[in-house]
Amino acid sequence: RGSPSRFSSSMSASTESDGLLEPYALPAAWFVREKMARLGVVPRHRVRLAHLPTPVHRWRGFEDVTSGPTIESGENRMPAVYVKRDDATGSELSGNKVRKLEFLLADAVHRRCRAVVTVGGLQSNHCRATAVAARRLGLEPHLVLRVKSGPPNDDDPVVSLAGGNVTIDRLVGATLHLVSEDEFAERGAWPLVCAVRDAISATASSPVCAFPSGGSNELGTFGYVEAVA
């Protein structure tokens, strides 16, 4: 139910991407030793995928009523508004999703994983970013995608004619595991991811990395620790 890869499958994570791994140390300003112990997961490595830091621009839409960074008592003044431009993290990886992937995929590379599995909607930005970044690092991307119409298959016009992120998923050779909304609701996102992970693991000698929708787990959180550190 996937798409044939247009990229060479011979690229090995152990030979092509080890040079991209760098040791990771927690920002000293953020954590003391006792708080670190409560995190449960502290990343050992990071891989640079995004163009960071991204700029911060002042939004001047409230120019006429904005006079400073605070609201002064008794006066009708709005606070200044600043926008963190995470749309500038990179073209095909644009957006804040890549921040988490720098830690999630570093862990996958370090563990010599063969493939990565994650989940989202048919046009998921997170899944698209995962597919592109995984291929960049020599990993096979597997995407569990939720489809709104009937029993899902590649011949369904909703899928076969889909553009946008689905086109990019296919261009990088991601394997698409399509599920209906009913199945998604019945089984749940994480069990579906685990089922795909276990099926791949049954035929592979290398580990398979799996993470939830949006890359939202303890390890992925460090992408945002770094954003404000």
Short mmCIF file of N, CA and C in Angstrom, two decimals, residues 157-217:
data_model
loop_
_atom_site.label_atom_id
_atom_site.label_comp_id
_atom_site.label_asym_id
_atom_site.label_seq_id
_atom_site.Cartn_x
_atom_site.Cartn_y
_atom_site.Cartn_z
N PRO A 157 -9.61 8.13 -5.34
CA PRO A 157 -9.24 9.46 -5.85
C PRO A 157 -8.77 10.41 -4.75
N VAL A 158 -9.31 10.26 -3.53
CA VAL A 158 -8.88 11.11 -2.43
C VAL A 158 -7.39 10.94 -2.18
N VAL A 159 -6.90 9.71 -2.42
CA VAL A 159 -5.48 9.42 -2.19
C VAL A 159 -4.68 9.56 -3.47
N SER A 160 -5.16 8.94 -4.56
CA SER A 160 -4.38 8.91 -5.80
C SER A 160 -4.21 10.29 -6.41
N LEU A 161 -5.18 11.17 -6.20
CA LEU A 161 -5.10 12.52 -6.78
C LEU A 161 -4.65 13.56 -5.77
N ALA A 162 -4.33 13.10 -4.57
CA ALA A 162 -3.92 14.05 -3.53
C ALA A 162 -2.61 14.73 -3.91
N GLY A 163 -2.56 16.02 -3.71
CA GLY A 163 -1.32 16.76 -3.93
C GLY A 163 -0.70 17.12 -2.60
N GLY A 164 -0.09 18.28 -2.54
CA GLY A 164 0.42 18.79 -1.27
C GLY A 164 1.45 17.87 -0.63
N ASN A 165 1.28 17.64 0.65
CA ASN A 165 2.25 16.85 1.41
C ASN A 165 2.31 15.40 0.94
N VAL A 166 1.19 14.85 0.46
CA VAL A 166 1.20 13.47 -0.02
C VAL A 166 2.14 13.32 -1.21
N THR A 167 2.17 14.32 -2.07
CA THR A 167 3.09 14.29 -3.21
C THR A 167 4.54 14.22 -2.73
N ILE A 168 4.87 15.03 -1.74
CA ILE A 168 6.23 15.02 -1.21
C ILE A 168 6.53 13.69 -0.52
N ASP A 169 5.55 13.15 0.23
CA ASP A 169 5.73 11.83 0.85
C ASP A 169 6.12 10.80 -0.20
N ARG A 170 5.43 10.82 -1.32
CA ARG A 170 5.68 9.84 -2.38
C ARG A 170 7.01 10.10 -3.10
N LEU A 171 7.33 11.36 -3.28
CA LEU A 171 8.58 11.68 -3.97
C LEU A 171 9.80 11.16 -3.22
N VAL A 172 9.74 11.15 -1.90
CA VAL A 172 10.88 10.64 -1.13
C VAL A 172 10.75 9.15 -0.84
N GLY A 173 9.73 8.51 -1.42
CA GLY A 173 9.62 7.06 -1.31
C GLY A 173 9.09 6.57 0.02
N ALA A 174 8.30 7.38 0.71
CA ALA A 174 7.71 6.92 1.97
C ALA A 174 6.68 5.83 1.70
N THR A 175 6.62 4.84 2.57
CA THR A 175 5.58 3.82 2.50
C THR A 175 4.37 4.34 3.26
N LEU A 176 3.24 4.40 2.57
CA LEU A 176 2.01 4.94 3.16
C LEU A 176 1.13 3.81 3.64
N HIS A 177 0.81 3.82 4.90
CA HIS A 177 -0.09 2.83 5.49
C HIS A 177 -1.41 3.56 5.77
N LEU A 178 -2.39 3.33 4.91
CA LEU A 178 -3.63 4.08 4.96
C LEU A 178 -4.64 3.42 5.88
N VAL A 179 -5.29 4.22 6.70
CA VAL A 179 -6.33 3.70 7.59
C VAL A 179 -7.55 4.61 7.50
N SER A 180 -8.71 4.01 7.64
CA SER A 180 -9.94 4.80 7.61
C SER A 180 -10.13 5.53 8.94
N GLU A 181 -11.01 6.52 8.93
CA GLU A 181 -11.30 7.23 10.17
C GLU A 181 -11.91 6.30 11.22
N ASP A 182 -12.74 5.35 10.75
CA ASP A 182 -13.36 4.41 11.69
C ASP A 182 -12.30 3.54 12.37
N GLU A 183 -11.36 3.01 11.57
CA GLU A 183 -10.31 2.18 12.15
C GLU A 183 -9.41 3.00 13.07
N PHE A 184 -9.15 4.23 12.66
CA PHE A 184 -8.32 5.11 13.46
C PHE A 184 -8.96 5.36 14.82
N ALA A 185 -10.28 5.60 14.80
CA ALA A 185 -10.99 5.87 16.05
C ALA A 185 -11.08 4.61 16.92
N GLU A 186 -11.25 3.47 16.26
CA GLU A 186 -11.42 2.21 17.00
C GLU A 186 -10.11 1.75 17.64
N ARG A 187 -9.04 1.80 16.90
CA ARG A 187 -7.78 1.24 17.38
C ARG A 187 -6.89 2.27 18.07
N GLY A 188 -6.95 3.52 17.64
CA GLY A 188 -6.11 4.56 18.21
C GLY A 188 -4.82 4.75 17.44
N ALA A 189 -4.30 5.96 17.48
CA ALA A 189 -3.12 6.30 16.69
C ALA A 189 -1.88 5.51 17.11
N TRP A 190 -1.59 5.47 18.39
CA TRP A 190 -0.36 4.82 18.83
C TRP A 190 -0.38 3.32 18.61
N PRO A 191 -1.47 2.60 18.89
CA PRO A 191 -1.50 1.17 18.57
C PRO A 191 -1.31 0.90 17.08
N LEU A 192 -1.80 1.77 16.22
CA LEU A 192 -1.59 1.59 14.78
C LEU A 192 -0.12 1.74 14.42
N VAL A 193 0.53 2.73 15.02
CA VAL A 193 1.97 2.92 14.80
C VAL A 193 2.74 1.69 15.27
N CYS A 194 2.39 1.21 16.45
CA CYS A 194 3.10 0.05 17.01
C CYS A 194 2.90 -1.20 16.16
N ALA A 195 1.72 -1.35 15.56
CA ALA A 195 1.46 -2.51 14.70
C ALA A 195 2.36 -2.48 13.47
N VAL A 196 2.52 -1.31 12.87
CA VAL A 196 3.41 -1.18 11.71
C VAL A 196 4.85 -1.41 12.13
N ARG A 197 5.24 -0.82 13.25
CA ARG A 197 6.60 -1.02 13.76
C ARG A 197 6.90 -2.51 13.97
N ASP A 198 5.97 -3.22 14.59
CA ASP A 198 6.19 -4.63 14.89
C ASP A 198 6.24 -5.47 13.62
N ALA A 199 5.42 -5.11 12.62
CA ALA A 199 5.43 -5.84 11.35
C ALA A 199 6.77 -5.68 10.63
N ILE A 200 7.33 -4.47 10.66
CA ILE A 200 8.64 -4.24 10.04
C ILE A 200 9.72 -4.96 10.82
N SER A 201 9.65 -4.89 12.13
CA SER A 201 10.66 -5.52 12.99
C SER A 201 10.71 -7.03 12.80
N ALA A 202 9.57 -7.62 12.46
CA ALA A 202 9.51 -9.07 12.29
C ALA A 202 10.33 -9.56 11.11
N THR A 203 10.60 -8.65 10.16
CA THR A 203 11.35 -9.05 8.97
C THR A 203 12.69 -8.33 8.86
N ALA A 204 13.09 -7.64 9.91
CA ALA A 204 14.33 -6.86 9.86
C ALA A 204 15.22 -7.20 11.04
N SER A 205 16.51 -7.11 10.81
CA SER A 205 17.47 -7.35 11.89
C SER A 205 17.82 -6.08 12.65
N SER A 206 17.46 -4.93 12.07
CA SER A 206 17.75 -3.65 12.71
C SER A 206 16.53 -3.13 13.45
N PRO A 207 16.73 -2.31 14.47
CA PRO A 207 15.60 -1.73 15.20
C PRO A 207 14.76 -0.81 14.32
N VAL A 208 13.54 -0.58 14.75
CA VAL A 208 12.64 0.34 14.07
C VAL A 208 12.22 1.39 15.09
N CYS A 209 12.34 2.65 14.71
CA CYS A 209 11.99 3.75 15.60
C CYS A 209 10.56 4.19 15.33
N ALA A 210 9.78 4.35 16.38
CA ALA A 210 8.39 4.80 16.25
C ALA A 210 8.16 5.96 17.21
N PHE A 211 7.40 6.95 16.75
CA PHE A 211 7.02 8.03 17.64
C PHE A 211 5.62 8.53 17.26
N PRO A 212 4.92 9.17 18.21
CA PRO A 212 3.51 9.51 18.01
C PRO A 212 3.30 10.71 17.10
N SER A 213 2.05 11.01 16.87
CA SER A 213 1.66 12.15 16.03
C SER A 213 2.33 13.42 16.51
N GLY A 214 2.89 14.16 15.56
CA GLY A 214 3.56 15.41 15.91
C GLY A 214 4.91 15.24 16.55
N GLY A 215 5.35 13.98 16.73
CA GLY A 215 6.60 13.74 17.44
C GLY A 215 6.53 14.20 18.89
N SER A 216 5.30 14.16 19.42
CA SER A 216 5.06 14.72 20.76
C SER A 216 5.30 13.69 21.85
N ASN A 217 6.55 13.54 22.22
CA ASN A 217 6.90 12.71 23.37
C ASN A 217 8.02 13.40 24.15
#
